[in-house]
Tab-separated table of C-alpha atoms (C1' of nucleotides) in Angstrom:
chain	number	residue	atom	x	y	z
A	112	MET	CA	154.691	77.244	115.055
A	113	PRO	CA	153.126	74.119	115.601
A	114	LYS	CA	150.802	72.979	112.983
A	115	ASP	CA	147.105	73.320	113.946
A	116	ARG	CA	146.552	69.681	114.276
A	117	ALA	CA	145.555	68.467	118.027
A	118	PRO	CA	148.169	69.833	120.250
A	119	THR	CA	150.920	67.375	121.443
A	120	ARG	CA	151.615	66.470	124.896
A	121	ILE	CA	154.604	68.656	124.659
A	122	GLN	CA	152.629	71.779	123.380
A	123	LYS	CA	150.182	71.300	126.005
A	124	LYS	CA	152.927	71.317	128.765
A	125	ASN	CA	154.957	74.314	127.485
A	126	ARG	CA	151.977	76.587	126.433
A	127	ALA	CA	150.581	75.871	130.068
A	128	ALA	CA	153.796	76.790	131.473
A	129	ILE	CA	154.367	79.889	129.412
A	130	LEU	CA	150.999	81.475	130.145
A	131	GLU	CA	151.698	80.369	133.972
A	132	ALA	CA	154.774	82.204	133.851
A	133	ALA	CA	153.472	85.147	131.913
A	134	LEU	CA	150.822	85.580	134.582
A	135	ASN	CA	153.586	86.078	137.256
A	136	VAL	CA	155.334	88.366	135.281
A	137	PHE	CA	152.661	90.480	133.549
A	138	SER	CA	150.617	90.839	136.480
A	139	ALA	CA	153.728	91.779	138.806
A	140	HIS	CA	155.279	94.390	136.194
A	141	GLY	CA	152.782	95.240	133.433
A	142	PHE	CA	153.239	94.759	129.981
A	143	ARG	CA	156.095	97.086	129.243
A	144	GLY	CA	157.545	96.167	132.105
A	145	SER	CA	157.733	92.540	131.310
A	146	THR	CA	160.474	90.808	128.975
A	147	VAL	CA	160.043	87.979	126.852
A	148	ASP	CA	163.549	86.768	128.523
A	149	GLN	CA	161.976	87.212	131.988
A	150	ILE	CA	158.873	84.886	131.052
A	151	ALA	CA	160.651	82.510	129.222
A	152	ALA	CA	163.006	81.778	132.232
A	153	GLU	CA	160.228	81.618	134.471
A	154	ALA	CA	158.370	79.048	132.238
A	155	GLY	CA	162.108	77.012	132.135
A	156	LEU	CA	162.118	77.527	128.339
A	157	SER	CA	164.990	79.637	126.076
A	158	LYS	CA	163.214	82.735	124.555
A	159	PRO	CA	163.494	81.408	120.764
A	160	ASN	CA	161.705	78.323	122.204
A	161	LEU	CA	158.853	80.353	123.960
A	162	LEU	CA	158.535	82.474	120.597
A	163	TYR	CA	158.221	78.769	118.794
A	164	TYR	CA	155.013	78.837	120.898
A	165	PHE	CA	153.671	82.044	120.773
A	166	PRO	CA	154.211	84.405	117.856
A	167	SER	CA	154.940	87.793	119.908
A	168	LYS	CA	155.103	89.063	123.601
A	169	GLU	CA	151.823	90.496	122.681
A	170	ALA	CA	150.079	87.203	122.039
A	171	ILE	CA	150.916	85.825	125.212
A	172	HIS	CA	149.568	88.884	126.759
A	173	THR	CA	146.396	89.094	124.963
A	174	GLU	CA	145.649	85.237	125.107
A	175	LEU	CA	146.264	85.765	128.798
A	176	LEU	CA	143.596	88.457	129.310
A	177	SER	CA	140.858	87.057	127.039
A	178	GLY	CA	141.364	83.661	128.530
A	179	LEU	CA	140.988	84.879	132.317
A	180	LEU	CA	138.198	87.435	131.379
A	181	GLU	CA	135.667	84.749	131.565
A	182	THR	CA	136.873	83.651	134.920
A	183	TRP	CA	136.896	86.683	136.114
A	184	LEU	CA	133.426	87.695	134.927
A	185	ALA	CA	131.963	84.161	136.206
A	186	PRO	CA	130.739	85.358	139.687
A	187	LEU	CA	128.592	87.881	138.166
A	188	HIS	CA	127.285	85.586	135.896
A	189	ASP	CA	125.871	83.319	138.696
A	190	LEU	CA	124.044	86.023	140.360
A	191	ASP	CA	120.585	84.335	140.070
A	192	GLU	CA	117.346	86.522	139.793
A	193	ASP	CA	115.303	83.516	141.442
A	194	GLY	CA	117.304	83.601	144.567
A	195	ASP	CA	117.088	85.603	147.671
A	196	PRO	CA	117.997	89.225	146.875
A	197	MET	CA	120.358	90.221	149.675
A	198	GLU	CA	121.724	86.412	149.641
A	199	GLU	CA	122.517	86.645	146.254
A	200	ILE	CA	124.225	89.985	146.225
A	201	LEU	CA	126.165	89.108	149.203
A	202	ALA	CA	127.441	85.927	147.890
A	203	TYR	CA	128.659	87.286	144.627
A	204	ILE	CA	130.731	89.854	146.919
A	205	ARG	CA	131.736	86.959	148.944
A	206	ARG	CA	132.877	85.241	145.713
A	207	LYS	CA	134.747	88.386	144.478
A	208	LEU	CA	136.360	88.857	147.762
A	209	GLN	CA	137.632	85.338	147.619
A	210	MET	CA	138.888	85.407	144.098
A	211	SER	CA	141.021	88.536	145.169
A	212	GLN	CA	142.273	86.471	148.004
A	213	GLU	CA	143.115	83.417	145.621
A	214	LEU	CA	143.683	84.907	142.447
A	215	PRO	CA	145.727	87.895	143.313
A	216	ARG	CA	147.648	87.872	140.030
A	217	GLU	CA	144.815	87.733	137.700
A	218	SER	CA	143.321	90.736	139.656
A	219	ARG	CA	146.460	92.784	138.930
A	220	LEU	CA	146.931	91.585	135.409
A	221	PHE	CA	143.616	93.305	134.985
A	222	ALA	CA	144.301	95.930	137.177
A	223	ASN	CA	147.548	96.971	135.236
A	224	GLU	CA	145.487	96.718	131.955
A	225	LEU	CA	142.853	99.077	133.423
A	226	VAL	CA	145.008	101.925	135.135
A	227	GLN	CA	146.542	102.514	131.696
A	228	GLY	CA	143.474	102.654	129.742
A	229	ALA	CA	142.917	99.353	128.829
A	230	PRO	CA	144.355	99.545	125.137
A	231	ARG	CA	144.129	95.765	124.500
A	232	ILE	CA	140.534	94.986	125.927
A	233	HIS	CA	138.922	98.104	125.411
A	234	GLU	CA	136.369	96.286	123.282
A	235	ALA	CA	135.797	93.347	125.672
A	236	LEU	CA	135.034	96.228	128.531
A	237	SER	CA	132.255	97.915	126.080
A	238	LYS	CA	130.624	94.601	124.823
A	239	ASP	CA	130.986	91.594	126.894
A	240	LEU	CA	131.137	93.429	130.404
A	241	LYS	CA	128.909	96.113	129.591
A	242	GLU	CA	126.373	93.768	128.320
A	243	LEU	CA	126.673	91.144	131.507
A	244	VAL	CA	126.345	94.325	133.809
A	245	ASP	CA	123.543	95.591	132.021
A	246	GLU	CA	121.591	92.067	132.234
A	247	LYS	CA	122.468	91.694	135.600
A	248	THR	CA	121.558	95.481	136.417
A	249	VAL	CA	117.859	94.873	135.142
A	250	ILE	CA	117.740	91.835	137.922
A	251	LEU	CA	118.958	94.438	140.593
A	252	THR	CA	116.700	97.033	139.713
A	253	ARG	CA	113.557	94.840	139.715
A	254	TRP	CA	114.594	93.757	143.323
A	255	MET	CA	114.603	97.413	144.031
A	256	ASP	CA	111.153	97.987	142.667
A	257	GLN	CA	110.021	95.027	144.487
A	258	GLY	CA	111.345	96.575	147.679
A	259	LYS	CA	113.510	93.470	148.221
A	260	ILE	CA	116.634	95.710	148.550
A	261	ALA	CA	117.211	99.392	148.988
A	262	ARG	CA	117.376	101.574	146.162
A	263	VAL	CA	120.740	102.554	145.033
A	264	HIS	CA	122.391	103.539	141.726
A	265	PRO	CA	122.930	100.002	140.242
A	266	TYR	CA	125.972	101.015	138.167
A	267	HIS	CA	127.444	102.490	141.332
A	268	LEU	CA	126.806	99.471	143.669
A	269	MET	CA	128.616	97.429	141.123
A	270	PHE	CA	131.564	99.666	140.791
A	271	SER	CA	131.786	99.924	144.500
A	272	ILE	CA	131.562	96.122	144.907
A	273	TRP	CA	134.375	95.543	142.287
A	274	ALA	CA	136.446	98.626	143.735
A	275	LEU	CA	136.243	97.206	147.545
A	276	THR	CA	136.862	93.480	146.678
A	277	GLN	CA	139.700	94.114	144.233
A	278	HIS	CA	141.375	96.424	146.340
A	279	TYR	CA	142.768	93.917	148.546
A	280	ALA	CA	144.311	92.164	145.531
A	281	ASP	CA	145.633	95.314	143.585
A	282	PHE	CA	147.049	97.287	146.324
A	283	GLU	CA	147.924	94.446	148.664
A	284	VAL	CA	151.081	96.478	149.519
A	285	GLN	CA	149.250	99.232	150.836
A	286	VAL	CA	146.756	97.126	152.826
A	287	ARG	CA	149.767	95.225	154.157
A	288	ALA	CA	151.430	98.217	155.045
A	289	ILE	CA	148.734	99.380	157.430
A	290	LEU	CA	147.316	95.996	158.526
A	291	GLY	CA	151.128	94.542	159.512
A	292	GLU	CA	150.553	90.976	160.358
A	293	GLU	CA	146.676	90.932	160.712
A	294	ASP	CA	145.249	88.858	157.729
A	295	PRO	CA	143.858	91.155	155.361
A	296	PHE	CA	140.660	88.888	154.546
A	297	GLU	CA	140.045	88.262	157.842
A	298	GLY	CA	138.620	91.676	158.782
A	299	ALA	CA	137.757	91.958	155.055
A	300	ASP	CA	134.893	89.786	154.985
A	301	PRO	CA	133.140	90.776	158.050
A	302	PHE	CA	133.276	94.482	157.253
A	303	VAL	CA	131.964	94.186	153.497
A	304	ASP	CA	129.399	91.921	154.702
A	305	THR	CA	128.104	94.508	157.101
A	306	LEU	CA	128.579	97.503	154.590
A	307	TYR	CA	126.306	95.812	152.185
A	308	ARG	CA	123.855	94.618	154.516
A	309	LYS	CA	123.508	98.054	155.907
A	310	LEU	CA	123.397	99.649	152.368
A	311	LEU	CA	120.855	97.199	150.804
A	312	THR	CA	118.495	96.688	153.829
A	313	PRO	CA	115.361	98.330	152.511
B	289	MET	CA	172.986	120.241	136.202
B	290	PRO	CA	172.009	123.937	137.400
B	291	LYS	CA	174.287	124.772	140.377
B	292	ASP	CA	172.242	124.938	143.751
B	293	ARG	CA	171.789	128.680	143.804
B	294	ALA	CA	168.341	130.281	143.643
B	295	PRO	CA	166.702	128.670	140.728
B	296	THR	CA	166.717	131.029	137.487
B	297	ARG	CA	163.380	131.868	135.966
B	298	ILE	CA	164.115	129.480	133.152
B	299	GLN	CA	164.850	126.729	135.560
B	300	LYS	CA	161.895	127.160	137.191
B	301	LYS	CA	159.730	126.908	134.016
B	302	ASN	CA	161.405	124.237	132.568
B	303	ARG	CA	161.177	122.213	135.797
B	304	ALA	CA	157.662	122.740	136.529
B	305	ALA	CA	157.186	121.761	132.451
B	306	ILE	CA	158.957	118.224	133.102
B	307	LEU	CA	157.032	117.495	136.026
B	308	GLU	CA	153.734	118.389	134.391
B	309	ALA	CA	154.757	116.375	131.170
B	310	ALA	CA	156.180	113.805	133.645
B	311	LEU	CA	152.825	113.270	135.373
B	312	ASN	CA	150.937	113.010	131.930
B	313	VAL	CA	153.073	110.238	130.493
B	314	PHE	CA	154.145	108.377	133.721
B	315	SER	CA	150.395	108.099	134.959
B	316	ALA	CA	149.265	106.941	131.576
B	317	HIS	CA	152.054	104.480	130.904
B	318	GLY	CA	153.559	103.512	134.335
B	319	PHE	CA	157.338	103.828	134.813
B	320	ARG	CA	158.950	100.954	132.589
B	321	GLY	CA	156.102	102.024	129.931
B	322	SER	CA	157.028	105.537	129.918
B	323	THR	CA	160.144	107.132	127.733
B	324	VAL	CA	162.427	109.959	128.588
B	325	ASP	CA	161.850	110.871	125.079
B	326	GLN	CA	158.177	110.997	125.399
B	327	ILE	CA	158.544	112.988	128.461
B	328	ALA	CA	160.792	115.596	126.846
B	329	ALA	CA	158.806	115.896	123.844
B	330	GLU	CA	155.489	116.350	125.947
B	331	ALA	CA	157.678	119.261	127.837
B	332	GLY	CA	158.817	120.769	124.700
B	333	LEU	CA	162.281	120.131	125.416
B	334	SER	CA	165.085	117.915	123.864
B	335	LYS	CA	166.192	114.722	125.608
B	336	PRO	CA	169.685	115.995	126.638
B	337	ASN	CA	167.873	119.144	127.761
B	338	LEU	CA	165.501	117.395	130.274
B	339	LEU	CA	168.482	115.336	131.718
B	340	TYR	CA	169.930	118.917	132.156
B	341	TYR	CA	167.341	119.365	134.728
B	342	PHE	CA	167.093	115.765	136.233
B	343	PRO	CA	169.802	113.449	136.485
B	344	SER	CA	167.742	110.411	135.304
B	345	LYS	CA	164.372	109.232	134.546
B	346	GLU	CA	164.168	107.561	137.976
B	347	ALA	CA	164.876	110.946	139.549
B	348	ILE	CA	161.842	112.719	137.716
B	349	HIS	CA	159.476	109.824	138.778
B	350	THR	CA	160.659	109.974	142.430
B	351	GLU	CA	160.136	113.544	142.845
B	352	LEU	CA	156.907	113.327	141.267
B	353	LEU	CA	155.991	110.590	143.628
B	354	SER	CA	157.349	112.287	146.528
B	355	GLY	CA	156.442	115.653	145.965
B	356	LEU	CA	152.574	114.714	145.358
B	357	LEU	CA	152.261	112.349	148.455
B	358	GLU	CA	151.385	115.014	150.701
B	359	THR	CA	149.131	116.383	148.427
B	360	TRP	CA	147.386	112.946	148.286
B	361	LEU	CA	147.266	112.564	152.060
B	362	ALA	CA	146.016	116.159	152.867
B	363	PRO	CA	142.501	115.428	153.277
B	364	LEU	CA	143.074	112.779	155.724
B	365	HIS	CA	145.278	115.085	157.598
B	366	ASP	CA	142.248	117.448	157.611
B	367	LEU	CA	139.836	114.809	159.510
B	368	ASP	CA	139.420	116.902	162.831
B	369	GLU	CA	138.491	115.146	165.746
B	370	ASP	CA	136.724	118.017	167.075
B	371	GLY	CA	134.224	118.083	164.453
B	372	ASP	CA	130.894	116.197	164.275
B	373	PRO	CA	132.051	112.519	163.625
B	374	MET	CA	129.934	111.734	160.823
B	375	GLU	CA	130.322	115.027	158.850
B	376	GLU	CA	133.824	114.960	159.284
B	377	ILE	CA	133.939	111.323	157.579
B	378	LEU	CA	131.656	112.447	155.004
B	379	ALA	CA	133.727	115.537	154.268
B	380	TYR	CA	136.801	113.578	153.997
B	381	ILE	CA	135.017	110.918	151.422
B	382	ARG	CA	133.558	113.877	149.090
B	383	ARG	CA	137.144	115.384	149.235
B	384	LYS	CA	138.617	112.110	148.362
B	385	LEU	CA	135.872	111.638	145.537
B	386	GLN	CA	136.686	115.431	144.180
B	387	MET	CA	140.451	114.590	144.113
B	388	SER	CA	139.459	111.695	141.972
B	389	GLN	CA	137.827	113.983	139.554
B	390	GLU	CA	140.079	116.607	139.546
B	391	LEU	CA	143.490	115.071	140.138
B	392	PRO	CA	142.909	111.480	137.987
B	393	ARG	CA	146.653	111.548	136.842
B	394	GLU	CA	147.795	111.863	140.635
B	395	SER	CA	145.627	108.979	141.435
B	396	ARG	CA	146.897	106.650	138.647
B	397	LEU	CA	150.503	107.738	139.124
B	398	PHE	CA	150.081	106.163	142.558
B	399	ALA	CA	147.773	103.180	141.599
B	400	ASN	CA	150.546	102.322	138.800
B	401	GLU	CA	153.015	102.114	141.579
B	402	LEU	CA	151.111	100.390	144.189
B	403	VAL	CA	149.655	97.650	141.513
B	404	GLN	CA	153.278	96.987	140.840
B	405	GLY	CA	154.251	96.434	144.301
B	406	ALA	CA	155.220	100.095	145.350
B	407	PRO	CA	158.927	99.496	144.664
B	408	ARG	CA	159.721	103.076	144.983
B	409	ILE	CA	157.567	104.375	147.818
B	410	HIS	CA	157.428	101.033	150.027
B	411	GLU	CA	159.134	103.229	152.916
B	412	ALA	CA	156.442	106.285	152.629
B	413	LEU	CA	153.832	103.599	153.126
B	414	SER	CA	154.940	101.917	156.140
B	415	LYS	CA	156.041	105.138	157.636
B	416	ASP	CA	154.293	108.287	156.758
B	417	LEU	CA	151.123	106.616	155.557
B	418	LYS	CA	150.890	103.942	158.278
B	419	GLU	CA	151.484	106.723	161.010
B	420	LEU	CA	148.906	108.884	159.496
B	421	VAL	CA	146.265	106.332	159.298
B	422	ASP	CA	147.207	105.381	163.037
B	423	GLU	CA	146.581	108.486	164.089
B	424	LYS	CA	143.407	109.155	162.409
B	425	THR	CA	142.414	105.392	163.693
B	426	VAL	CA	142.536	106.552	167.263
B	427	ILE	CA	139.918	109.418	166.652
B	428	LEU	CA	137.807	106.863	164.526
B	429	THR	CA	137.690	104.401	167.362
B	430	ARG	CA	137.040	107.142	170.090
B	431	TRP	CA	134.009	108.164	168.035
B	432	MET	CA	133.003	104.458	167.730
B	433	ASP	CA	133.429	103.913	171.844
B	434	GLN	CA	131.187	107.182	172.419
B	435	GLY	CA	128.439	105.592	170.040
B	436	LYS	CA	128.876	108.653	167.513
B	437	ILE	CA	129.147	106.293	164.675
B	438	ALA	CA	128.627	102.538	164.272
B	439	ARG	CA	131.536	100.191	165.119
B	440	VAL	CA	133.237	98.876	162.136
B	441	HIS	CA	137.069	97.654	161.690
B	442	PRO	CA	138.743	101.143	161.190
B	443	TYR	CA	141.256	100.244	158.919
B	444	HIS	CA	138.994	98.427	156.610
B	445	LEU	CA	136.863	101.570	156.771
B	446	MET	CA	139.872	103.549	155.491
B	447	PHE	CA	140.729	100.783	152.624
B	448	SER	CA	136.801	100.929	151.441
B	449	ILE	CA	137.070	104.951	151.263
B	450	TRP	CA	140.158	104.744	149.355
B	451	ALA	CA	139.214	102.036	147.127
B	452	LEU	CA	135.681	103.290	146.122
B	453	THR	CA	136.924	107.030	145.602
B	454	GLN	CA	139.914	106.010	143.744
B	455	HIS	CA	138.199	103.817	141.551
B	456	TYR	CA	136.485	106.458	139.580
B	457	ALA	CA	139.868	107.824	138.668
B	458	ASP	CA	142.212	104.543	138.273
B	459	PHE	CA	139.532	102.384	136.491
B	460	GLU	CA	137.741	105.395	134.732
B	461	VAL	CA	138.086	103.683	131.322
B	462	GLN	CA	135.825	100.579	132.811
B	463	VAL	CA	133.413	103.184	134.683
B	464	ARG	CA	133.029	104.928	131.323
B	465	ALA	CA	132.491	101.881	129.428
B	466	ILE	CA	129.717	100.739	131.670
B	467	LEU	CA	127.948	104.251	132.358
B	468	GLY	CA	128.395	105.546	128.580
B	469	GLU	CA	127.586	109.320	128.482
B	470	GLU	CA	126.626	109.589	131.911
B	471	ASP	CA	129.055	111.450	134.186
B	472	PRO	CA	130.536	108.904	136.836
B	473	PHE	CA	130.697	111.823	139.442
B	474	GLU	CA	127.097	112.811	139.112
B	475	GLY	CA	126.245	109.323	140.477
B	476	ALA	CA	129.066	108.581	142.677
B	477	ASP	CA	128.727	111.442	144.985
B	478	PRO	CA	124.986	110.738	146.398
B	479	PHE	CA	125.784	106.944	146.100
B	480	VAL	CA	128.823	106.942	148.537
B	481	ASP	CA	127.335	109.466	150.792
B	482	THR	CA	124.404	107.208	151.194
B	483	LEU	CA	126.548	104.394	151.594
B	484	TYR	CA	128.609	105.693	154.550
B	485	ARG	CA	125.824	107.214	155.917
B	486	LYS	CA	124.037	103.952	156.296
B	487	LEU	CA	127.039	102.171	157.396
B	488	LEU	CA	127.975	104.644	159.830
B	489	THR	CA	124.749	105.502	161.595
B	490	PRO	CA	125.257	103.796	164.909
C	157	DT	C1'	165.464	50.892	113.221
C	158	DC	C1'	164.391	54.587	110.411
C	159	DT	C1'	162.112	58.691	109.165
C	160	DT	C1'	159.474	62.612	109.380
C	161	DG	C1'	157.730	66.123	111.849
C	162	DA	C1'	158.020	68.307	116.351
C	163	DT	C1'	161.259	70.771	119.488
C	164	DT	C1'	165.167	73.270	120.867
C	165	DT	C1'	168.773	76.612	120.659
C	166	DG	C1'	173.099	79.400	119.547
C	167	DA	C1'	174.096	83.229	116.901
C	168	DC	C1'	172.273	86.958	115.194
C	169	DC	C1'	169.884	91.586	114.137
C	170	DA	C1'	167.329	96.025	114.312
C	171	DT	C1'	165.462	99.102	117.170
C	172	DC	C1'	164.883	101.313	121.464
C	173	DT	C1'	166.202	103.631	125.156
C	174	DG	C1'	168.634	105.710	129.194
C	175	DG	C1'	172.285	108.411	129.312
C	176	DT	C1'	176.523	111.204	127.798
C	177	DC	C1'	179.302	114.881	126.017
C	178	DA	C1'	181.638	118.599	123.825
C	179	DA	C1'	180.386	122.199	121.336
C	180	DA	C1'	177.569	125.995	120.400
C	181	DC	C1'	174.214	129.488	121.803
C	182	DT	C1'	171.786	132.666	125.091
C	183	DC	C1'	171.255	135.568	128.643
C	184	DA	C1'	171.822	138.768	132.281
C	185	DC	C1'	174.834	141.879	134.402
C	186	DG	C1'	178.726	144.778	135.025
D	128	DC	C1'	178.991	145.724	124.796
D	129	DG	C1'	181.616	141.584	126.729
D	130	DT	C1'	182.053	138.229	129.180
D	131	DG	C1'	181.157	134.178	132.193
D	132	DA	C1'	177.253	131.342	133.796
D	133	DG	C1'	173.377	129.213	132.393
D	134	DT	C1'	171.162	126.935	128.671
D	135	DT	C1'	170.702	123.717	124.436
D	136	DT	C1'	171.747	120.280	121.266
D	137	DG	C1'	173.350	116.868	117.493
D	138	DA	C1'	176.302	113.239	117.423
D	139	DC	C1'	177.292	109.198	119.894
D	140	DC	C1'	177.394	105.107	123.119
D	141	DA	C1'	176.053	101.039	125.598
D	142	DG	C1'	173.199	97.795	126.901
D	143	DA	C1'	168.160	95.702	126.703
D	144	DT	C1'	164.777	93.990	124.037
D	145	DG	C1'	161.646	91.769	120.598
D	146	DG	C1'	162.172	88.696	117.245
D	147	DT	C1'	164.486	85.661	113.419
D	148	DC	C1'	166.788	81.488	111.457
D	149	DA	C1'	169.450	77.909	110.073
D	150	DA	C1'	171.149	74.187	112.093
D	151	DA	C1'	170.918	70.354	115.692
D	152	DT	C1'	168.350	67.389	118.366
D	153	DC	C1'	164.396	64.511	119.997
D	154	DA	C1'	160.017	61.667	119.833
D	155	DA	C1'	157.029	58.730	117.921
D	156	DG	C1'	154.935	55.639	114.512
D	157	DA	C1'	155.734	52.789	110.637
DNA sequence: TCTTGATTTGACCATCTGGTCAAACTCACG
DNA sequence: CGTGAGTTTGACCAGATGGTCAAATCAAGA
């Protein structure tokens, strides 16, 4: 294990390679379905060498999850109470959909964790996520009070946005099995736009 | 392994117990995250005894999946082209939501499989599911042509229904982390009802 | 160039896991 | 009862897996 000085060039490169490889493997097979050997091979390292940079398989997984949680929640952070309500919400949705398209591995990493009861990020959910959602819920509710958007249950509105947008990454196989050659996001974008416009128009 | 005569009383009981236990374990930990010992313990059997009834861990999993697929798709089968369009669709959605509530293990069993690329049911997806969806899509499109419901992309309409309803089972931890004590389905039911009414009203 | 810390690895270990097997036990039925 | 099929299990095995360690190799600054 490297000392806690400033990381060397090699440390930076290898740690990054490991996390990248782990993202591939964990998102495709889940925690228990992934092996350290697999990750090491994908990162171009030997197993002992990988374990020189991270103390354990679990440590890699934890670091991935906590490192990516911020990225994952960023779009919601950006929801601006001073912007136009409908446009702010639609922009959030569009950005979430874009993340499904561009970061499907991240989406599936979280999906794997959540489906199995989120044993490793339960705390982050009921603290960081809950806090952020509650903060934004206040804004949504105010908009509803002002008649700027239709009144709906704000939590369920949030759930629906997450469900709809992440569905395209998490259940990509199913989507592709139905759509065939058609590009999923080509149709998804106007669909969700229409859906939330109709739902939220007062 | 029992001969292929009519199953005895004990065979019926034990096979049922094994499948029930396996549903618990597989839905909570995924295929690779589950062990035969776990399933055997949950079923109240020894490992060798369990393997007397099923040839392998994989065989249990496969039987579970294929056995439950029909149940899972039943609500869509029931979509009746002769009924009232809006009410038929809303009834389908309500039934899917109810299944999320009453059969969360089944939902998570499929979710686990799908997130990881559906290695074991890929075929069923692109055959049975695709076929059923295409059949019902024809009905939806006709309703749209007749102006009975608003025109939206029928495949994406289907995805949105699956995503929204199954979200409550598959990501239950997250939903509960946000909602706290509040009953998820209490709010979900009117929310999705409103959502699809607004979306589909011409 | 030399030295020292950083990096890499082959060999190894303990444990877990899916699966086997022969022997023992139980049950239903003639 | 007795008997043969159905059922159960302790002991066991092979391979996979997470992780360790001492020794070897490498890299960069003095």
